[in-house]
């Protein structure tokens, strides 16, 4: 190997140590036997995992976050899949503009979306409620569904659907038997990103916090501001494991190739 | 007749778009418009520019805007400089290891911002791992350093969140570079370093641009890292957060979020222009 190649590899390895170390440390701390968060840990135990199941605010907010993620993702699919089907087959200038508009919630500062929505939804009478959370989360999840479904559907030649139509299939049959199975990987990938985004969101959910609507990240933030114990580490580790498992399952079902096309 | 059929088919197809479009118009555009409108309204409903005038002439608030932009720019430059060599290794050198590298890049994206901040707090605590290395193990320092609440650590934490986006953007453009152009330069006698700076780097400027804008946009709106790790920064998102929590001057917060929104829109416009040039 050349010297420059060595330098590049050393740099890359240093980079990944930088990337992985802060995360790995948290995973290790979640198994600590100590009563405080420090590294290296004095011994191993599972007590902090037990603690999060005993601490009611964590469990209540986890339930809120799970419900919210599922409902916002379902709403995003209902709104986003038809829109994506339309937009991917249209090459006109304004279809490009509309696609850009529909993806634009990704580019707006989350804190502004959260702050503005709180006031607007309060004026509409929704206020700080679970329904408000669902609405705002759908705004930020919808782009993921539209993006992945558009990418997948664009790669599918229209000939498949045309063939089915010529052979006498009705519009609905073509959709059910041809289009839907072909775009399923896009819907799966979009739903996965959408759910993970909703589940992890803090800057928007923060504005809609109340005893009934606190999501898990909001409760974790509040907890961290007062205490610094390893239960936050245990929760984070569980969340990471959950995300990795979801990604691996989606990969097994639909293949990493199609998933990366979609991103 | 045929036209009428075509038109009704087109109308029916447009119905596919309508629900999403209406939803975003009502729950995305209207809240933002409503929020901006509030910043132009006086107490009794009249129109005023006084908040912006006050904002843009006040030394403190001008400083806040400037600090927001400088912090985001610094994070962006650092991220791009770090990301380029990694993207280069990923595309050109990694071979069979590229799968592993992509996995290592994506894995941190699956972790919450809270988890990462927690990790930084533990690593850089007064009796944390880093101070222990520096003082006890390596003996480089006599007394432990104070890392938490320093600007440097906050910037490092922001880079940690944003650099994978820069790597992925640059890698995707690097992948498309026609290697025959580089071979041509080499055959014609250019050194490897000259080939890189005069052929490869200019060909990937668009990727650097898209990556940089993406990082800049996200950095501009981020505040959770700064709330938890400190660093003494006064940025627009932090101030909005504080206005909401403590001072509760909502009209001022609306003014600040409108300014933040305008910056975001400018970035979005630049990004779309760049993407169009790349023919995406």
Short mmCIF file of C-alpha atoms in Angstrom, two decimals, chain B residues 24-196:
data_model
loop_
_atom_site.label_atom_id
_atom_site.label_comp_id
_atom_site.label_asym_id
_atom_site.label_seq_id
_atom_site.Cartn_x
_atom_site.Cartn_y
_atom_site.Cartn_z
CA UNK B 24 -50.01 19.87 3.82
CA UNK B 25 -51.62 23.16 2.80
CA UNK B 26 -53.72 23.20 5.98
CA UNK B 27 -51.36 21.68 8.54
CA UNK B 28 -47.95 22.65 7.21
CA UNK B 29 -48.24 25.89 5.21
CA UNK B 30 -50.98 27.55 7.24
CA UNK B 31 -49.30 27.17 10.65
CA UNK B 32 -46.08 28.64 9.26
CA UNK B 33 -47.93 31.49 7.56
CA UNK B 34 -49.98 32.11 10.70
CA UNK B 35 -46.81 32.17 12.77
CA UNK B 36 -45.10 34.65 10.46
CA UNK B 37 -48.23 36.82 10.36
CA UNK B 38 -48.13 37.11 14.16
CA UNK B 39 -44.69 38.68 13.93
CA UNK B 40 -46.14 41.50 11.76
CA UNK B 41 -49.16 42.24 13.97
CA UNK B 42 -49.47 44.81 16.72
CA UNK B 43 -51.40 44.09 19.93
CA UNK B 44 -54.59 45.55 18.46
CA UNK B 45 -54.26 43.84 15.10
CA UNK B 46 -52.50 46.47 13.01
CA UNK B 47 -49.55 45.87 10.74
CA UNK B 48 -46.08 46.58 12.05
CA UNK B 49 -42.49 46.06 11.06
CA UNK B 50 -41.28 47.28 14.43
CA UNK B 51 -40.21 43.83 15.67
CA UNK B 52 -37.99 43.29 12.67
CA UNK B 53 -36.66 46.83 12.92
CA UNK B 54 -35.89 46.27 16.59
CA UNK B 55 -34.42 42.87 15.86
CA UNK B 56 -32.18 44.00 13.05
CA UNK B 57 -30.85 47.08 14.84
CA UNK B 58 -30.35 45.49 18.24
CA UNK B 59 -26.74 44.51 18.76
CA UNK B 60 -27.67 41.46 20.83
CA UNK B 61 -30.16 40.03 18.33
CA UNK B 62 -27.93 40.73 15.34
CA UNK B 63 -25.25 38.87 17.24
CA UNK B 64 -27.63 35.94 17.69
CA UNK B 65 -28.35 35.72 13.96
CA UNK B 66 -24.66 35.96 13.19
CA UNK B 67 -23.77 33.36 15.80
CA UNK B 68 -26.40 30.97 14.42
CA UNK B 69 -24.96 31.31 10.93
CA UNK B 70 -21.33 31.08 12.02
CA UNK B 71 -21.93 28.03 14.21
CA UNK B 72 -23.77 26.25 11.37
CA UNK B 73 -21.07 27.24 8.89
CA UNK B 74 -18.31 25.99 11.18
CA UNK B 75 -20.10 22.68 11.72
CA UNK B 76 -20.63 22.40 7.96
CA UNK B 77 -17.01 23.07 7.02
CA UNK B 78 -15.67 20.65 9.63
CA UNK B 79 -18.18 17.98 8.57
CA UNK B 80 -17.33 18.28 4.87
CA UNK B 81 -13.57 18.25 5.46
CA UNK B 82 -13.87 15.13 7.62
CA UNK B 83 -16.41 13.50 5.32
CA UNK B 84 -14.47 13.75 2.07
CA UNK B 85 -11.62 11.32 2.88
CA UNK B 86 -14.11 8.87 4.40
CA UNK B 87 -16.32 9.04 1.30
CA UNK B 88 -13.22 8.57 -0.85
CA UNK B 89 -12.19 5.43 1.06
CA UNK B 90 -15.77 4.14 0.91
CA UNK B 91 -16.03 4.52 -2.88
CA UNK B 92 -12.47 3.88 -4.05
CA UNK B 93 -10.58 1.83 -1.49
CA UNK B 94 -12.97 -0.16 0.66
CA UNK B 95 -13.85 -2.92 -1.81
CA UNK B 96 -15.57 -5.68 0.13
CA UNK B 97 -15.44 -3.57 3.30
CA UNK B 98 -17.79 -0.96 1.83
CA UNK B 99 -20.86 -2.78 3.21
CA UNK B 100 -19.40 -2.55 6.70
CA UNK B 101 -18.60 1.15 6.24
CA UNK B 102 -22.13 1.93 5.09
CA UNK B 103 -23.49 0.03 8.09
CA UNK B 104 -21.22 1.97 10.46
CA UNK B 105 -22.44 5.22 8.88
CA UNK B 106 -26.12 4.33 9.10
CA UNK B 107 -26.05 2.81 12.61
CA UNK B 108 -25.52 6.16 14.38
CA UNK B 109 -28.46 7.59 12.43
CA UNK B 110 -30.63 5.05 14.25
CA UNK B 111 -29.67 6.35 17.68
CA UNK B 112 -31.52 9.13 19.42
CA UNK B 113 -29.99 12.54 19.94
CA UNK B 114 -30.46 11.94 23.67
CA UNK B 115 -28.36 8.77 23.53
CA UNK B 116 -25.48 10.51 21.82
CA UNK B 117 -25.53 13.50 24.15
CA UNK B 118 -25.56 11.11 27.10
CA UNK B 119 -22.49 9.40 25.64
CA UNK B 120 -20.63 12.69 25.27
CA UNK B 121 -21.50 13.69 28.82
CA UNK B 122 -20.10 10.43 30.17
CA UNK B 123 -16.94 10.42 28.04
CA UNK B 124 -16.05 14.00 28.83
CA UNK B 125 -17.16 14.21 32.46
CA UNK B 126 -14.58 15.53 34.91
CA UNK B 127 -13.75 11.99 35.97
CA UNK B 128 -14.69 10.61 32.56
CA UNK B 129 -12.77 8.36 30.22
CA UNK B 130 -11.07 11.12 28.25
CA UNK B 131 -9.69 12.95 31.28
CA UNK B 132 -8.59 9.62 32.73
CA UNK B 133 -6.63 8.88 29.55
CA UNK B 134 -5.06 12.29 29.43
CA UNK B 135 -4.10 12.51 33.10
CA UNK B 136 -3.58 9.01 34.45
CA UNK B 137 -2.84 6.81 31.45
CA UNK B 138 -0.87 9.10 29.18
CA UNK B 139 0.27 11.61 31.75
CA UNK B 140 -0.15 14.48 29.32
CA UNK B 141 -1.91 16.71 31.84
CA UNK B 142 -1.58 17.32 35.55
CA UNK B 143 -5.20 18.17 36.23
CA UNK B 144 -8.34 17.05 34.44
CA UNK B 145 -9.77 19.46 31.87
CA UNK B 146 -13.25 20.89 31.96
CA UNK B 147 -14.88 19.75 28.70
CA UNK B 148 -18.59 19.96 29.35
CA UNK B 149 -20.19 23.31 28.54
CA UNK B 150 -17.32 24.26 26.23
CA UNK B 151 -18.05 25.39 22.66
CA UNK B 152 -15.63 22.80 21.28
CA UNK B 153 -17.51 19.83 22.67
CA UNK B 154 -20.87 21.18 21.49
CA UNK B 155 -19.44 21.58 17.98
CA UNK B 156 -17.97 18.06 18.08
CA UNK B 157 -21.37 16.69 19.11
CA UNK B 158 -23.11 18.54 16.27
CA UNK B 159 -20.54 17.26 13.76
CA UNK B 160 -21.13 13.76 15.12
CA UNK B 161 -24.83 14.05 14.31
CA UNK B 162 -24.40 15.61 10.87
CA UNK B 163 -21.25 14.18 9.30
CA UNK B 164 -22.87 10.92 8.05
CA UNK B 165 -25.14 13.02 5.80
CA UNK B 166 -22.08 14.71 4.28
CA UNK B 167 -20.30 11.37 3.72
CA UNK B 168 -23.32 9.86 1.97
CA UNK B 169 -23.85 12.93 -0.28
CA UNK B 170 -20.20 13.10 -1.33
CA UNK B 171 -19.95 9.32 -1.83
CA UNK B 172 -22.93 9.28 -4.18
CA UNK B 173 -21.33 11.91 -6.44
CA UNK B 174 -17.86 10.34 -6.20
CA UNK B 175 -19.39 7.09 -7.40
CA UNK B 176 -20.45 8.79 -10.63
CA UNK B 177 -17.04 10.25 -11.49
CA UNK B 178 -15.75 8.80 -14.75
CA UNK B 179 -12.45 7.23 -13.75
CA UNK B 180 -11.12 7.44 -17.31
CA UNK B 181 -10.76 11.20 -16.77
CA UNK B 182 -8.44 10.52 -13.85
CA UNK B 183 -6.54 7.87 -15.78
CA UNK B 184 -6.16 10.34 -18.62
CA UNK B 185 -4.58 12.90 -16.33
CA UNK B 186 -2.24 10.26 -14.89
CA UNK B 187 -1.23 9.00 -18.33
CA UNK B 188 -0.49 12.54 -19.41
CA UNK B 189 1.99 12.81 -16.57
CA UNK B 190 0.09 14.52 -13.74
CA UNK B 191 0.99 13.33 -10.26
CA UNK B 192 -1.65 11.56 -8.15
CA UNK B 193 -2.04 14.59 -5.93
CA UNK B 194 -2.39 16.96 -8.89
CA UNK B 195 -4.90 14.58 -10.52
CA UNK B 196 -6.93 14.61 -7.34
#
